[in-house]
Short mmCIF file of C-alpha atoms and ligand atoms in Angstrom, two decimals:
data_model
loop_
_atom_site.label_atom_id
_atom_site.label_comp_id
_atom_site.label_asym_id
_atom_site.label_seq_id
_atom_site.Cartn_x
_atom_site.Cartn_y
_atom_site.Cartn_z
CA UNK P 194 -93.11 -2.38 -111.16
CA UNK P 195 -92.31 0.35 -108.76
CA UNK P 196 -93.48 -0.43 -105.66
CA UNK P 197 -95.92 3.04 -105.29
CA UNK P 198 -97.18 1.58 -108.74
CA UNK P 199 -97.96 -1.34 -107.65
CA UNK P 200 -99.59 -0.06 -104.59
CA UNK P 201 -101.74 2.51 -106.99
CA UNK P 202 -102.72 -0.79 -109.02
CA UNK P 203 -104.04 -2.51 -106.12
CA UNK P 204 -105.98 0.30 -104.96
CA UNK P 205 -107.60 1.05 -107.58
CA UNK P 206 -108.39 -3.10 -108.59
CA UNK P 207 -110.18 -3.17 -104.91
CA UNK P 208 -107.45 -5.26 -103.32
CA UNK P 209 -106.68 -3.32 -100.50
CA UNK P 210 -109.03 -1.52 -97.85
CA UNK P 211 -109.11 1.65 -95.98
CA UNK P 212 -110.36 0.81 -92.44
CA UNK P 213 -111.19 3.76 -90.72
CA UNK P 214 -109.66 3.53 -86.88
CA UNK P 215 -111.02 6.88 -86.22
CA UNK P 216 -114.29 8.19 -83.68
CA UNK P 217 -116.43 11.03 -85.19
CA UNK P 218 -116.21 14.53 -83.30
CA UNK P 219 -118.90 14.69 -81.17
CA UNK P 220 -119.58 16.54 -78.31
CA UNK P 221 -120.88 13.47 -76.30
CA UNK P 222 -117.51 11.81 -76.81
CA UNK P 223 -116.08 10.93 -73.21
CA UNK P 224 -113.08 13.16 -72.77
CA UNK P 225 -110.17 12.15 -70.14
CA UNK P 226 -111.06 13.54 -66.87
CA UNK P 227 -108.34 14.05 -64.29
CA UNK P 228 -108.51 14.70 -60.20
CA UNK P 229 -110.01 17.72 -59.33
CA UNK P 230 -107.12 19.87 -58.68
CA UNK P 231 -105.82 19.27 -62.44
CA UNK P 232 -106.90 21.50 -65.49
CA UNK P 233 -109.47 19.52 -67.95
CA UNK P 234 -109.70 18.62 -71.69
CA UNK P 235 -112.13 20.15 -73.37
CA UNK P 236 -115.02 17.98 -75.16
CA UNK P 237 -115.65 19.15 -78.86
CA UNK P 238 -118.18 21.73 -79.91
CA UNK P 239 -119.46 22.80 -82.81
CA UNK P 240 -121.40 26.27 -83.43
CA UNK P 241 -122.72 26.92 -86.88
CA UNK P 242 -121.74 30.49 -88.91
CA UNK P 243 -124.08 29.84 -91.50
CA UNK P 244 -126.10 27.54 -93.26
CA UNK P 245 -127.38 29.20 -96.72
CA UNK P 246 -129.17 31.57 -94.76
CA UNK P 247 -128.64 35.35 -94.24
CA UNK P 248 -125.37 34.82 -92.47
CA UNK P 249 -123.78 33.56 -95.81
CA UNK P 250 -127.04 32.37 -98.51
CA UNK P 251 -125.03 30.05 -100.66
CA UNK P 252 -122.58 28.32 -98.08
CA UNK P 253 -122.84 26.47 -94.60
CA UNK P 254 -119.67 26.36 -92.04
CA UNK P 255 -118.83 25.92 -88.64
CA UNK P 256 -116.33 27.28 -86.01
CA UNK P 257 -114.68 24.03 -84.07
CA UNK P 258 -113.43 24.18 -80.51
CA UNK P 259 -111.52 20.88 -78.63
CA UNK P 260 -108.50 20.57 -77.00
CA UNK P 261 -105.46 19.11 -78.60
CA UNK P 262 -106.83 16.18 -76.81
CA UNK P 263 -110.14 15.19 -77.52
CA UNK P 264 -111.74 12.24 -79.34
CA UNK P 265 -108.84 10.03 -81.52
CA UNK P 266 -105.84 11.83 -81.00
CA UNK P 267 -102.00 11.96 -81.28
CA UNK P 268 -99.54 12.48 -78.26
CA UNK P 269 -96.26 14.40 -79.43
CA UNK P 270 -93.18 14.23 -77.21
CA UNK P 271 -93.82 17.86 -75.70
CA UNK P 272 -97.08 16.50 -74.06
CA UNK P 273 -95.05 14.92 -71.20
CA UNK P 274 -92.30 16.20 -68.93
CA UNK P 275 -90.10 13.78 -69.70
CA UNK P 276 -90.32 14.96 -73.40
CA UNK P 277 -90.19 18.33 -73.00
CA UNK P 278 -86.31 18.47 -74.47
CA UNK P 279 -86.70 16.50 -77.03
CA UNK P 280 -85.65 17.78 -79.98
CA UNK P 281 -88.97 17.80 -82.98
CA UNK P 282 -90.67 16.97 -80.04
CA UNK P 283 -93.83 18.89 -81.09
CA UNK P 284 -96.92 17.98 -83.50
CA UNK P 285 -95.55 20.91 -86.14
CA UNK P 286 -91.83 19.44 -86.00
CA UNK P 287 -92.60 16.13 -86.09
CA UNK P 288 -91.13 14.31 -89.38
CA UNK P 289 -93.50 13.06 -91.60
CA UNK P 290 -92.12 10.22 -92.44
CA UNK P 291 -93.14 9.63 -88.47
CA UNK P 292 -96.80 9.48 -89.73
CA UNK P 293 -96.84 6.82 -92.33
CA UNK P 294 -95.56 3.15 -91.09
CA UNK P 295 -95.92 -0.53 -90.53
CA UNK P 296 -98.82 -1.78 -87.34
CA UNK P 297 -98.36 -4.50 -85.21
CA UNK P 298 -102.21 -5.25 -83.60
CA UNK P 299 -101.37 -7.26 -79.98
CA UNK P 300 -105.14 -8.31 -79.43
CA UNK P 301 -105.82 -8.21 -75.38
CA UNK P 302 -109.14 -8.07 -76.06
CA UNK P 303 -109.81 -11.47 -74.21
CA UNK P 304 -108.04 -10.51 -71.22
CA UNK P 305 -109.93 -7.14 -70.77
CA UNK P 306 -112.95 -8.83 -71.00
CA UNK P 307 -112.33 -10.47 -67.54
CA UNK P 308 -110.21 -7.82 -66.37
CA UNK P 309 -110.86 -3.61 -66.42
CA UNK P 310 -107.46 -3.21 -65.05
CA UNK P 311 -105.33 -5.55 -67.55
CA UNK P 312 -101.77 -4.35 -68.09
CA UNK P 313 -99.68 -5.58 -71.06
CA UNK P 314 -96.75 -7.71 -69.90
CA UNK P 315 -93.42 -8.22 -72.04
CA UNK P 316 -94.41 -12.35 -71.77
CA UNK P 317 -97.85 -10.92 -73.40
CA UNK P 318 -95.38 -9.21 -76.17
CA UNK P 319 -93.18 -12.39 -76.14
CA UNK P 320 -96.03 -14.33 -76.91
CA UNK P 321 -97.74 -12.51 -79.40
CA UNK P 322 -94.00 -12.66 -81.43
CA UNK P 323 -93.66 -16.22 -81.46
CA UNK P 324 -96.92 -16.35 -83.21
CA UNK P 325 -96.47 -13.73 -85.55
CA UNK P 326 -92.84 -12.85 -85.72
CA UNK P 327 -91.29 -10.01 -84.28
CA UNK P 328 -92.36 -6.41 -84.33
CA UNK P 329 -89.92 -4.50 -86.50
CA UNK P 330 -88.29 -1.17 -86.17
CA UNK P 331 -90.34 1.85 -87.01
CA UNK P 332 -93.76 -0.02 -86.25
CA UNK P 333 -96.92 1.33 -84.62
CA UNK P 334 -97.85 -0.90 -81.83
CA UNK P 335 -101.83 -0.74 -81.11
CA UNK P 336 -103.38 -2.48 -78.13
CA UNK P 337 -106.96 -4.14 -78.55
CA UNK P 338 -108.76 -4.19 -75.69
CA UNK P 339 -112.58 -3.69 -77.59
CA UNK P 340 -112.86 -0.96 -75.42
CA UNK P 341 -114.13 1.33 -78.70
CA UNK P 342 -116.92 -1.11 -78.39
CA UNK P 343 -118.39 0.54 -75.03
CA UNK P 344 -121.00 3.36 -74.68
CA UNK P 345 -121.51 5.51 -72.62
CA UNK P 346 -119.99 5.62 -68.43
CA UNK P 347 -118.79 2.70 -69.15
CA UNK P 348 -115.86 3.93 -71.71
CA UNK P 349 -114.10 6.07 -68.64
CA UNK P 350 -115.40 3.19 -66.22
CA UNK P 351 -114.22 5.94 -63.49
CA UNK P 352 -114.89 4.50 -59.65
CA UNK P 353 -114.72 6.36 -56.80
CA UNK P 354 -110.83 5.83 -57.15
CA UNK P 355 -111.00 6.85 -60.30
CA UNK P 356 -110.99 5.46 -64.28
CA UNK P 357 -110.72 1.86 -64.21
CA UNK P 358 -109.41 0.80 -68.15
CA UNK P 359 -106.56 -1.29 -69.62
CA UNK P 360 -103.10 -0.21 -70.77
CA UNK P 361 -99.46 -1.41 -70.74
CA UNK P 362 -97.47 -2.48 -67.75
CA UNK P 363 -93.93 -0.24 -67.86
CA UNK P 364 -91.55 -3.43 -68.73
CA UNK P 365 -93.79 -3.20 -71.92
CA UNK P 366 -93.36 -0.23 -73.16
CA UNK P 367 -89.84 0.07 -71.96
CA UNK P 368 -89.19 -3.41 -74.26
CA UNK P 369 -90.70 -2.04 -77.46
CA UNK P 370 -88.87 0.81 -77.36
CA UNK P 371 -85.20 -0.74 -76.07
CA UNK P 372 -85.72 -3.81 -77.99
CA UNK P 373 -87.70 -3.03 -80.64
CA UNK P 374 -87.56 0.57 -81.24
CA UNK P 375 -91.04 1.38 -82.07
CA UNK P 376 -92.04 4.89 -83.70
CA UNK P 377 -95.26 4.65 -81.57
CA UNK P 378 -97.86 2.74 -79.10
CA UNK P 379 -101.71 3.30 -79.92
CA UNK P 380 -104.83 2.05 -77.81
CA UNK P 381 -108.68 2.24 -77.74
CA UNK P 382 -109.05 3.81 -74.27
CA UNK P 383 -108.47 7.67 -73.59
CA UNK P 384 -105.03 7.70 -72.63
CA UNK P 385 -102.08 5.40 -73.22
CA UNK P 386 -102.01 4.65 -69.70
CA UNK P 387 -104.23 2.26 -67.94
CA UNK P 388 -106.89 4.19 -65.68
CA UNK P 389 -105.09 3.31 -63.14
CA UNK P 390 -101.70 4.56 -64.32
CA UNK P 391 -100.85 6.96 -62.16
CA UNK P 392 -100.34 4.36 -59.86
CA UNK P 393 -97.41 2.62 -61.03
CA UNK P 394 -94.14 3.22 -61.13
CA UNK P 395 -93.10 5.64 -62.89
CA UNK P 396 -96.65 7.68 -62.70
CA UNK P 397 -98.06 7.46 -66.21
CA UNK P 398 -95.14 4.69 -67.60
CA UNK P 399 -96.96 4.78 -71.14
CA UNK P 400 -96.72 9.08 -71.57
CA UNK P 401 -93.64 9.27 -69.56
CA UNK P 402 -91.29 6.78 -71.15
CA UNK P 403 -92.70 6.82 -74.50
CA UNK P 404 -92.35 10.46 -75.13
CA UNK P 405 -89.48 10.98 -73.25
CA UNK P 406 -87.62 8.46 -75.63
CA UNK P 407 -89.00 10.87 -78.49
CA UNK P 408 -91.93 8.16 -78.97
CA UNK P 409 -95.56 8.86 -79.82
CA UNK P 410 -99.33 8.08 -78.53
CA UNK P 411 -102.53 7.35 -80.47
CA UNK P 412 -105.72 7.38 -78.00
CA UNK P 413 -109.11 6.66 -78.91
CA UNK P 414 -108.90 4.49 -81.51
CA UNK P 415 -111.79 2.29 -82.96
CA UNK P 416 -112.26 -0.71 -85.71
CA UNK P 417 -108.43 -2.35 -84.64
CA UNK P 418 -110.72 -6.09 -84.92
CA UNK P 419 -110.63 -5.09 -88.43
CA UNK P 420 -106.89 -5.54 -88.49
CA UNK P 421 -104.60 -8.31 -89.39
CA UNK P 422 -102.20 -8.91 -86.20
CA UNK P 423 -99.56 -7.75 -88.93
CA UNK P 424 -99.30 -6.49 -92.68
CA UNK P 425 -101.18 -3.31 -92.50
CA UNK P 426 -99.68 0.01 -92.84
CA UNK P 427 -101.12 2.80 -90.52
CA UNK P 428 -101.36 6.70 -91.91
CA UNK P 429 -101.46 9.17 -88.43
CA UNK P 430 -100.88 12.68 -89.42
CA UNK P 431 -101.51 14.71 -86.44
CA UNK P 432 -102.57 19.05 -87.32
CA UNK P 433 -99.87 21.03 -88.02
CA UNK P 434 -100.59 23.07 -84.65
CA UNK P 435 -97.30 25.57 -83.85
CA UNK P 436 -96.06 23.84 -80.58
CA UNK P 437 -99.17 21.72 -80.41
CA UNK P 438 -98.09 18.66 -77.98
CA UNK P 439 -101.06 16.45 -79.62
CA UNK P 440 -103.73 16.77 -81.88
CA UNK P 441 -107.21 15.34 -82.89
CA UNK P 442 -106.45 13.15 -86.85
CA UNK P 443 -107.85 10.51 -88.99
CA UNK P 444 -106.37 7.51 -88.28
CA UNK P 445 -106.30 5.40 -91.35
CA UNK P 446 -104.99 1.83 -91.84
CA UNK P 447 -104.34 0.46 -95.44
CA UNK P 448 -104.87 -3.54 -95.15
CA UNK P 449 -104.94 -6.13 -97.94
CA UNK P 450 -108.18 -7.28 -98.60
C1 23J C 127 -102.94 14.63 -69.20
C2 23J C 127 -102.67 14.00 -68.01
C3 23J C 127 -102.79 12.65 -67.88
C4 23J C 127 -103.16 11.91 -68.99
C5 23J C 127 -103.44 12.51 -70.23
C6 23J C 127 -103.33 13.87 -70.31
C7 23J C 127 -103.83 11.72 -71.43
O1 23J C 127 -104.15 10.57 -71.37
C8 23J C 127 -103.75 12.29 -72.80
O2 23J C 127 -104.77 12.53 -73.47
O3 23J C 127 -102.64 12.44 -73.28
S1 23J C 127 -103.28 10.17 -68.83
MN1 MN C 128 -103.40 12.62 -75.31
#
């Protein structure tokens, strides 16, 4: 059997689930915020046209506002400095073959339980490979932290020195993409950086060395403790948005039940 037909076969005989890793579009949603002086993401809103009414009596519809960067999102090369010459390095030139591939889950989630400020080591990498192998080419990497799991101020956790939440130390990200050559890193908090990021060295590791090696971001995810550490393939298909440098998606990963 082909292997698309024997993919079709499972589906439709139950044996493999769709877990949804995505947040509904809401307009109470937590949105990144950044220091004062910055320009701000936009939370989603929603206002309706009509709604079988007089405005349109057999049909209901909405008009949508966000920014590229609200709720579960994708980060294209362009978003960053560092990416800004990379070739495809938008959400419309991305390849689509970018969007489909296998995930790698590194569970943290223990860690960032006893620590808001947890960064990702390469020994934490290391260690989660000699366990389950290691992480192959073309992979999405996703970070659990359970921080999909928190409501309300707590999500942005900001301080008065700002958002305290978890994220990769630079050594990490650098490894899975010199070593590994990962398509992409994905996390549960707002931004691939830790809250703290713009502390370290360089400013933003995460958004600066990912997309300036061409690499992508998924923020905001949800449901990654219903994924296997591996074996699941992840579908991320960002809008088509004409020089869009991210965009709200359904995040989607197929897992064997
Ligand atoms: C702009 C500036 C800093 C950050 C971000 C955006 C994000 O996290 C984002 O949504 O890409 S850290
Ligand atoms: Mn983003």
């Amino acid at each position: 059997m082909s292997a698309l037909t024997q993919l079709a076969t499972a589906l439709s005989a139950g044996k493999i689930d769709v877990i949804d890793l995505t947040h509904t579009l809401d307009p109470d949603f937590p949105v990144i915020i950044l220091p004062p002086e910055f320009g701000q993401c936009a939370r989603f809103r929603m206002e309706e046209v009509s709604a079988y009414d007089h405005r349109g009596p057999a049909w209901k519809w909405h008009n949508i506002s966000m920014s590229e960067h609200t709720g579960t999102h994708f980060d294209a090369p362009s978003h960053w400095i560092s990416g800004r010459d990379v070739p495809l390095g938008s959400v419309d030139e991305i390849p689509p073959e970018k969007f489909v591939g296998p995930v790698c889950v590194i569970d943290c989630s223990a860690e960032t339980a006893q620590d808001d400020d947890f960064l990702m080591t390469p020994d934490h990498i290391r260690a989660w490979e000699a366990e389950h192998g290691e992480i192959p080419k073309g992979a999405w990497v996703l970070m659990r932290t359970d921080w999909s799991k928190r409501k309300g101020a707590a999500y942005l956790n900001m301080k008065e020195d700002g958002p305290h939440s978890p994220g990769p130390a630079p050594d990490a990200i650098r490894h899975l993409i010199e070593e590994r050559d990962i398509v992409g890193f994905g996390t549960e908090c707002v931004g691939t950086d830790a809250g703290q990021g713009m502390h370290l060295s360089p400013p933003y590791p995460a958004h600066f060395i990912l997309h300036g090696a061409g690499k992508y971001g998924l923020q905001c995810l949800t449901n990654l403790d219903k994924l296997p550490p591996t074996g699941a393939v992840l579908m991320a298909a960002p809008l088509k948005i004409k020089n869009g440098t991210g965009s709200p998606l359904r995040v989607l990963a197929m897992v064997e039940t």
